[in-house]
Amino acid sequence: CEHHLDSEGPLPFGSYRLIGDPDFEPKRSCLTTVAIDVMRNAANPFSSKIDFSEIDAFKAVTNMQALIDSGFTSFQIANPISPSGTHRLQKRPVDIDWSEPSSQEVWTESNIYGLLMKNTPSSVTSSCHLTTSINLPNKDYEGPFGKGDFLREIVGQKIERMGVGESIDTVQLCYHEESPYSLDVIDALFEMRREGLIRSITG
């Protein structure tokens, strides 16, 4: 059945798609995305006091490398706002500082994505597609979230933590119907996409 395999990897034909602007070296992405959920059993994934010491980042990266070898090259950080596996739907507390990502996001970007990029040959990671997220604040939030400069700072910090060079493969925008910031944030993200800082945007 080898003639049915995709030329881009060891999965059936049509398992990959091209992501990104043609002007900024678009990448092939596996249509099946693997969620990285390091806080599956955490009571409050937004807490700044979560102990990550029991999480084996090296084992997680080893498992990711095995998936990559099998053709599954797309990964995203599980969003604690949405259900994942046995998660119950969780709402982000209104008293959380929306200018900061969740502790799960920060830790995973630095210790999982960052370690993967550091410990895996660039010839392999060049075929990987890594997704991270930006959460929209609700209507009660007061801050500069919708301004382009603020979002650029967030994206820049993510690029540095993830160790991905000059751009993020995909930013997942977590939409909230009551948020008044949607259009401002989308406009700023698309501007960064045109500049090559972000390859693609999803929701």
PDB file of C-alpha atoms in Angstrom:
ATOM      1  CA  CYS A   1       0.000   0.000   0.000  1.00  0.00           C
ATOM      2  CA  GLU A   2       2.996   2.303  -0.169  1.00  0.00           C
ATOM      3  CA  HIS A   3       1.638   4.063  -3.253  1.00  0.00           C
ATOM      4  CA  HIS A   4      -1.236   5.354  -1.081  1.00  0.00           C
ATOM      5  CA  LEU A   5       1.101   7.121   1.364  1.00  0.00           C
ATOM      6  CA  ASP A   6       1.538  10.878   1.312  1.00  0.00           C
ATOM      7  CA  SER A   7       4.802  12.132  -0.146  1.00  0.00           C
ATOM      8  CA  GLU A   8       5.218  14.440   2.869  1.00  0.00           C
ATOM      9  CA  GLY A   9       5.182  11.721   5.536  1.00  0.00           C
ATOM     10  CA  PRO A  10       4.302   8.151   6.542  1.00  0.00           C
ATOM     11  CA  LEU A  11       0.525   8.701   6.651  1.00  0.00           C
ATOM     12  CA  PRO A  12      -2.193   8.168   4.018  1.00  0.00           C
ATOM     13  CA  PHE A  13      -2.362  10.550   1.075  1.00  0.00           C
ATOM     14  CA  GLY A  14      -4.008  13.855   1.965  1.00  0.00           C
ATOM     15  CA  SER A  15      -2.905  13.774   5.607  1.00  0.00           C
ATOM     16  CA  TYR A  16      -0.948  17.017   5.265  1.00  0.00           C
ATOM     17  CA  ARG A  17      -1.753  20.519   4.122  1.00  0.00           C
ATOM     18  CA  LEU A  18       0.269  23.637   3.392  1.00  0.00           C
ATOM     19  CA  ILE A  19       0.028  26.311   6.107  1.00  0.00           C
ATOM     20  CA  GLY A  20       1.192  29.913   5.875  1.00  0.00           C
ATOM     21  CA  ASP A  21       1.716  32.725   3.404  1.00  0.00           C
ATOM     22  CA  PRO A  22       3.624  31.692   0.244  1.00  0.00           C
ATOM     23  CA  ASP A  23       5.871  34.723   0.782  1.00  0.00           C
ATOM     24  CA  PHE A  24       7.125  33.359   4.130  1.00  0.00           C
ATOM     25  CA  GLU A  25       8.073  29.723   3.453  1.00  0.00           C
ATOM     26  CA  PRO A  26       4.799  27.916   4.243  1.00  0.00           C
ATOM     27  CA  LYS A  27       5.060  24.600   6.092  1.00  0.00           C
ATOM     28  CA  ARG A  28       3.347  21.258   5.694  1.00  0.00           C
ATOM     29  CA  SER A  29       1.065  20.479   8.615  1.00  0.00           C
ATOM     30  CA  CYS A  30      -0.488  17.154   9.584  1.00  0.00           C
ATOM     31  CA  LEU A  31      -4.289  17.383   9.622  1.00  0.00           C
ATOM     32  CA  THR A  32      -4.345  15.379  12.867  1.00  0.00           C
ATOM     33  CA  THR A  33      -3.189  17.605  15.735  1.00  0.00           C
ATOM     34  CA  VAL A  34      -1.964  16.142  19.027  1.00  0.00           C
ATOM     35  CA  ALA A  35      -2.952  18.096  22.168  1.00  0.00           C
ATOM     36  CA  ILE A  36      -0.349  18.500  24.909  1.00  0.00           C
ATOM     37  CA  ASP A  37      -2.203  18.528  28.229  1.00  0.00           C
ATOM     38  CA  VAL A  38       0.155  18.791  31.203  1.00  0.00           C
ATOM     39  CA  MET A  39      -2.593  19.918  33.603  1.00  0.00           C
ATOM     40  CA  ARG A  40      -5.134  17.155  33.025  1.00  0.00           C
ATOM     41  CA  ASN A  41      -5.810  16.647  36.732  1.00  0.00           C
ATOM     42  CA  ALA A  42      -5.198  20.181  37.999  1.00  0.00           C
ATOM     43  CA  ALA A  43      -8.027  21.697  40.036  1.00  0.00           C
ATOM     44  CA  ASN A  44      -7.186  25.190  38.784  1.00  0.00           C
ATOM     45  CA  PRO A  45      -4.909  25.363  35.714  1.00  0.00           C
ATOM     46  CA  PHE A  46      -4.848  29.171  35.969  1.00  0.00           C
ATOM     47  CA  SER A  47      -3.201  29.181  39.387  1.00  0.00           C
ATOM     48  CA  SER A  48       0.331  30.608  39.549  1.00  0.00           C
ATOM     49  CA  LYS A  49       1.154  28.149  42.349  1.00  0.00           C
ATOM     50  CA  ILE A  50       0.873  24.908  40.368  1.00  0.00           C
ATOM     51  CA  ASP A  51       3.756  22.494  40.983  1.00  0.00           C
ATOM     52  CA  PHE A  52       5.154  21.322  37.661  1.00  0.00           C
ATOM     53  CA  SER A  53       8.033  19.372  39.234  1.00  0.00           C
ATOM     54  CA  GLU A  54       6.261  16.024  38.830  1.00  0.00           C
ATOM     55  CA  ILE A  55       5.905  16.463  35.072  1.00  0.00           C
ATOM     56  CA  ASP A  56       8.611  14.682  33.078  1.00  0.00           C
ATOM     57  CA  ALA A  57       9.293  17.083  30.225  1.00  0.00           C
ATOM     58  CA  PHE A  58      11.968  14.819  28.730  1.00  0.00           C
ATOM     59  CA  LYS A  59       9.502  11.920  28.552  1.00  0.00           C
ATOM     60  CA  ALA A  60       6.906  14.169  26.945  1.00  0.00           C
ATOM     61  CA  VAL A  61       9.393  15.316  24.308  1.00  0.00           C
ATOM     62  CA  THR A  62      10.517  11.727  23.688  1.00  0.00           C
ATOM     63  CA  ASN A  63       6.880  10.780  23.078  1.00  0.00           C
ATOM     64  CA  MET A  64       6.494  13.733  20.712  1.00  0.00           C
ATOM     65  CA  GLN A  65       9.597  12.671  18.796  1.00  0.00           C
ATOM     66  CA  ALA A  66       8.123   9.176  18.418  1.00  0.00           C
ATOM     67  CA  LEU A  67       4.903  10.694  17.078  1.00  0.00           C
ATOM     68  CA  ILE A  68       6.898  12.820  14.634  1.00  0.00           C
ATOM     69  CA  ASP A  69       8.702   9.704  13.396  1.00  0.00           C
ATOM     70  CA  SER A  70       5.262   8.165  12.808  1.00  0.00           C
ATOM     71  CA  GLY A  71       4.128  11.152  10.756  1.00  0.00           C
ATOM     72  CA  PHE A  72       2.138  13.071  13.375  1.00  0.00           C
ATOM     73  CA  THR A  73       3.902  16.424  13.232  1.00  0.00           C
ATOM     74  CA  SER A  74       1.250  18.879  14.478  1.00  0.00           C
ATOM     75  CA  PHE A  75       0.929  19.762  18.162  1.00  0.00           C
ATOM     76  CA  GLN A  76      -1.013  22.270  20.240  1.00  0.00           C
ATOM     77  CA  ILE A  77      -1.192  23.145  23.914  1.00  0.00           C
ATOM     78  CA  ALA A  78      -4.505  21.998  25.388  1.00  0.00           C
ATOM     79  CA  ASN A  79      -6.522  25.065  26.317  1.00  0.00           C
ATOM     80  CA  PRO A  80      -7.731  24.869  29.941  1.00  0.00           C
ATOM     81  CA  ILE A  81     -10.816  26.885  29.022  1.00  0.00           C
ATOM     82  CA  SER A  82     -12.141  24.133  26.762  1.00  0.00           C
ATOM     83  CA  PRO A  83     -12.958  20.496  27.513  1.00  0.00           C
ATOM     84  CA  SER A  84     -10.062  18.126  26.901  1.00  0.00           C
ATOM     85  CA  GLY A  85     -10.444  14.439  27.562  1.00  0.00           C
ATOM     86  CA  THR A  86     -12.087  14.151  30.975  1.00  0.00           C
ATOM     87  CA  HIS A  87     -11.817  17.868  31.662  1.00  0.00           C
ATOM     88  CA  ARG A  88     -14.913  19.670  32.712  1.00  0.00           C
ATOM     89  CA  LEU A  89     -15.578  22.952  30.959  1.00  0.00           C
ATOM     90  CA  GLN A  90     -13.709  25.564  32.957  1.00  0.00           C
ATOM     91  CA  LYS A  91     -14.237  29.297  32.917  1.00  0.00           C
ATOM     92  CA  ARG A  92     -11.278  31.533  33.458  1.00  0.00           C
ATOM     93  CA  PRO A  93     -11.810  33.546  36.664  1.00  0.00           C
ATOM     94  CA  VAL A  94     -12.632  37.209  36.078  1.00  0.00           C
ATOM     95  CA  ASP A  95     -10.011  38.296  38.615  1.00  0.00           C
ATOM     96  CA  ILE A  96      -7.181  36.723  36.591  1.00  0.00           C
ATOM     97  CA  ASP A  97      -4.798  39.186  34.931  1.00  0.00           C
ATOM     98  CA  TRP A  98      -5.666  38.755  31.265  1.00  0.00           C
ATOM     99  CA  SER A  99      -2.346  40.273  30.235  1.00  0.00           C
ATOM    100  CA  GLU A 100      -0.711  37.016  31.357  1.00  0.00           C
ATOM    101  CA  PRO A 101      -1.080  33.575  29.730  1.00  0.00           C
ATOM    102  CA  SER A 102      -2.019  30.627  31.923  1.00  0.00           C
ATOM    103  CA  SER A 103       0.768  28.932  33.860  1.00  0.00           C
ATOM    104  CA  GLN A 104       0.160  25.818  31.763  1.00  0.00           C
ATOM    105  CA  GLU A 105       0.816  27.736  28.544  1.00  0.00           C
ATOM    106  CA  VAL A 106       4.003  29.355  29.823  1.00  0.00           C
ATOM    107  CA  TRP A 107       5.400  26.115  31.234  1.00  0.00           C
ATOM    108  CA  THR A 108       4.547  24.062  28.147  1.00  0.00           C
ATOM    109  CA  GLU A 109       5.927  26.646  25.738  1.00  0.00           C
ATOM    110  CA  SER A 110       9.229  26.785  27.632  1.00  0.00           C
ATOM    111  CA  ASN A 111       9.673  23.215  28.832  1.00  0.00           C
ATOM    112  CA  ILE A 112       7.955  21.120  26.161  1.00  0.00           C
ATOM    113  CA  TYR A 113       8.103  23.118  22.931  1.00  0.00           C
ATOM    114  CA  GLY A 114      11.401  24.718  23.920  1.00  0.00           C
ATOM    115  CA  LEU A 115      12.968  21.374  24.843  1.00  0.00           C
ATOM    116  CA  LEU A 116      11.672  19.772  21.647  1.00  0.00           C
ATOM    117  CA  MET A 117      13.280  22.488  19.534  1.00  0.00           C
ATOM    118  CA  LYS A 118      16.546  22.241  21.488  1.00  0.00           C
ATOM    119  CA  ASN A 119      16.873  18.438  21.554  1.00  0.00           C
ATOM    120  CA  THR A 120      15.623  17.607  18.077  1.00  0.00           C
ATOM    121  CA  PRO A 121      17.562  18.134  14.829  1.00  0.00           C
ATOM    122  CA  SER A 122      16.384  21.140  12.850  1.00  0.00           C
ATOM    123  CA  SER A 123      15.880  18.862   9.846  1.00  0.00           C
ATOM    124  CA  VAL A 124      13.140  17.177  11.913  1.00  0.00           C
ATOM    125  CA  THR A 125      11.604  20.203  13.636  1.00  0.00           C
ATOM    126  CA  SER A 126      11.359  21.995  10.300  1.00  0.00           C
ATOM    127  CA  SER A 127       8.514  19.608   9.498  1.00  0.00           C
ATOM    128  CA  CYS A 128       6.761  20.174  12.856  1.00  0.00           C
ATOM    129  CA  HIS A 129       3.787  22.468  13.313  1.00  0.00           C
ATOM    130  CA  LEU A 130       3.429  23.988  16.789  1.00  0.00           C
ATOM    131  CA  THR A 131       0.282  25.830  17.897  1.00  0.00           C
ATOM    132  CA  THR A 132      -0.126  28.098  20.901  1.00  0.00           C
ATOM    133  CA  SER A 133      -3.101  30.194  21.963  1.00  0.00           C
ATOM    134  CA  ILE A 134      -4.158  33.709  22.884  1.00  0.00           C
ATOM    135  CA  ASN A 135      -7.290  34.111  24.995  1.00  0.00           C
ATOM    136  CA  LEU A 136      -9.680  36.995  24.529  1.00  0.00           C
ATOM    137  CA  PRO A 137     -10.662  38.784  27.748  1.00  0.00           C
ATOM    138  CA  ASN A 138     -14.290  39.155  28.736  1.00  0.00           C
ATOM    139  CA  LYS A 139     -16.212  42.423  28.779  1.00  0.00           C
ATOM    140  CA  ASP A 140     -15.243  43.151  32.405  1.00  0.00           C
ATOM    141  CA  TYR A 141     -11.526  43.289  31.635  1.00  0.00           C
ATOM    142  CA  GLU A 142      -9.929  46.737  31.626  1.00  0.00           C
ATOM    143  CA  GLY A 143      -6.616  46.878  29.851  1.00  0.00           C
ATOM    144  CA  PRO A 144      -4.766  47.401  26.559  1.00  0.00           C
ATOM    145  CA  PHE A 145      -5.453  43.910  25.193  1.00  0.00           C
ATOM    146  CA  GLY A 146      -6.767  45.050  21.834  1.00  0.00           C
ATOM    147  CA  LYS A 147      -3.765  47.203  20.986  1.00  0.00           C
ATOM    148  CA  GLY A 148      -1.274  45.895  18.456  1.00  0.00           C
ATOM    149  CA  ASP A 149       1.858  46.720  20.468  1.00  0.00           C
ATOM    150  CA  PHE A 150       0.592  44.734  23.438  1.00  0.00           C
ATOM    151  CA  LEU A 151      -0.180  41.690  21.292  1.00  0.00           C
ATOM    152  CA  ARG A 152       3.215  41.948  19.607  1.00  0.00           C
ATOM    153  CA  GLU A 153       4.819  41.731  23.018  1.00  0.00           C
ATOM    154  CA  ILE A 154       2.798  38.601  23.833  1.00  0.00           C
ATOM    155  CA  VAL A 155       3.709  36.963  20.513  1.00  0.00           C
ATOM    156  CA  GLY A 156       7.368  37.938  20.944  1.00  0.00           C
ATOM    157  CA  GLN A 157       7.472  36.333  24.382  1.00  0.00           C
ATOM    158  CA  LYS A 158       5.930  33.155  22.986  1.00  0.00           C
ATOM    159  CA  ILE A 159       8.494  32.979  20.169  1.00  0.00           C
ATOM    160  CA  GLU A 160      11.311  33.339  22.703  1.00  0.00           C
ATOM    161  CA  ARG A 161       9.904  30.718  25.085  1.00  0.00           C
ATOM    162  CA  MET A 162       9.229  28.225  22.310  1.00  0.00           C
ATOM    163  CA  GLY A 163      12.614  28.686  20.675  1.00  0.00           C
ATOM    164  CA  VAL A 164      11.068  28.660  17.211  1.00  0.00           C
ATOM    165  CA  GLY A 165      13.248  31.306  15.596  1.00  0.00           C
ATOM    166  CA  GLU A 166      11.368  34.192  14.017  1.00  0.00           C
ATOM    167  CA  SER A 167       7.767  33.035  13.742  1.00  0.00           C
ATOM    168  CA  ILE A 168       5.010  30.952  15.327  1.00  0.00           C
ATOM    169  CA  ASP A 169       3.381  28.306  13.143  1.00  0.00           C
ATOM    170  CA  THR A 170      -0.177  28.879  14.371  1.00  0.00           C
ATOM    171  CA  VAL A 171      -1.851  31.096  16.951  1.00  0.00           C
ATOM    172  CA  GLN A 172      -5.190  29.781  18.170  1.00  0.00           C
ATOM    173  CA  LEU A 173      -7.510  32.636  19.112  1.00  0.00           C
ATOM    174  CA  CYS A 174      -9.865  31.483  21.860  1.00  0.00           C
ATOM    175  CA  TYR A 175     -13.081  33.352  21.141  1.00  0.00           C
ATOM    176  CA  HIS A 176     -15.562  34.528  23.760  1.00  0.00           C
ATOM    177  CA  GLU A 177     -18.882  35.875  22.532  1.00  0.00           C
ATOM    178  CA  GLU A 178     -19.029  38.553  25.213  1.00  0.00           C
ATOM    179  CA  SER A 179     -15.551  39.932  24.498  1.00  0.00           C
ATOM    180  CA  PRO A 180     -15.476  43.404  22.904  1.00  0.00           C
ATOM    181  CA  TYR A 181     -11.870  42.905  21.766  1.00  0.00           C
ATOM    182  CA  SER A 182     -12.402  40.375  18.976  1.00  0.00           C
ATOM    183  CA  LEU A 183     -12.027  42.631  15.931  1.00  0.00           C
ATOM    184  CA  ASP A 184      -9.054  44.567  17.336  1.00  0.00           C
ATOM    185  CA  VAL A 185      -7.203  41.388  18.222  1.00  0.00           C
ATOM    186  CA  ILE A 186      -7.953  39.693  14.899  1.00  0.00           C
ATOM    187  CA  ASP A 187      -6.783  42.777  13.004  1.00  0.00           C
ATOM    188  CA  ALA A 188      -3.500  42.872  14.960  1.00  0.00           C
ATOM    189  CA  LEU A 189      -2.892  39.136  14.463  1.00  0.00           C
ATOM    190  CA  PHE A 190      -3.516  39.375  10.717  1.00  0.00           C
ATOM    191  CA  GLU A 191      -1.062  42.268  10.524  1.00  0.00           C
ATOM    192  CA  MET A 192       1.585  40.085  12.195  1.00  0.00           C
ATOM    193  CA  ARG A 193       0.709  37.285   9.793  1.00  0.00           C
ATOM    194  CA  ARG A 194       1.330  39.601   6.848  1.00  0.00           C
ATOM    195  CA  GLU A 195       4.718  40.429   8.377  1.00  0.00           C
ATOM    196  CA  GLY A 196       5.631  36.765   8.819  1.00  0.00           C
ATOM    197  CA  LEU A 197       5.605  36.688  12.641  1.00  0.00           C
ATOM    198  CA  ILE A 198       2.676  34.241  12.535  1.00  0.00           C
ATOM    199  CA  ARG A 199       2.187  31.650   9.797  1.00  0.00           C
ATOM    200  CA  SER A 200      -1.509  31.062  10.398  1.00  0.00           C
ATOM    201  CA  ILE A 201      -4.397  31.902  12.735  1.00  0.00           C
ATOM    202  CA  THR A 202      -7.117  29.551  13.867  1.00  0.00           C
ATOM    203  CA  GLY A 203     -10.002  29.680  16.312  1.00  0.00           C
TER     204      GLY A 203
END
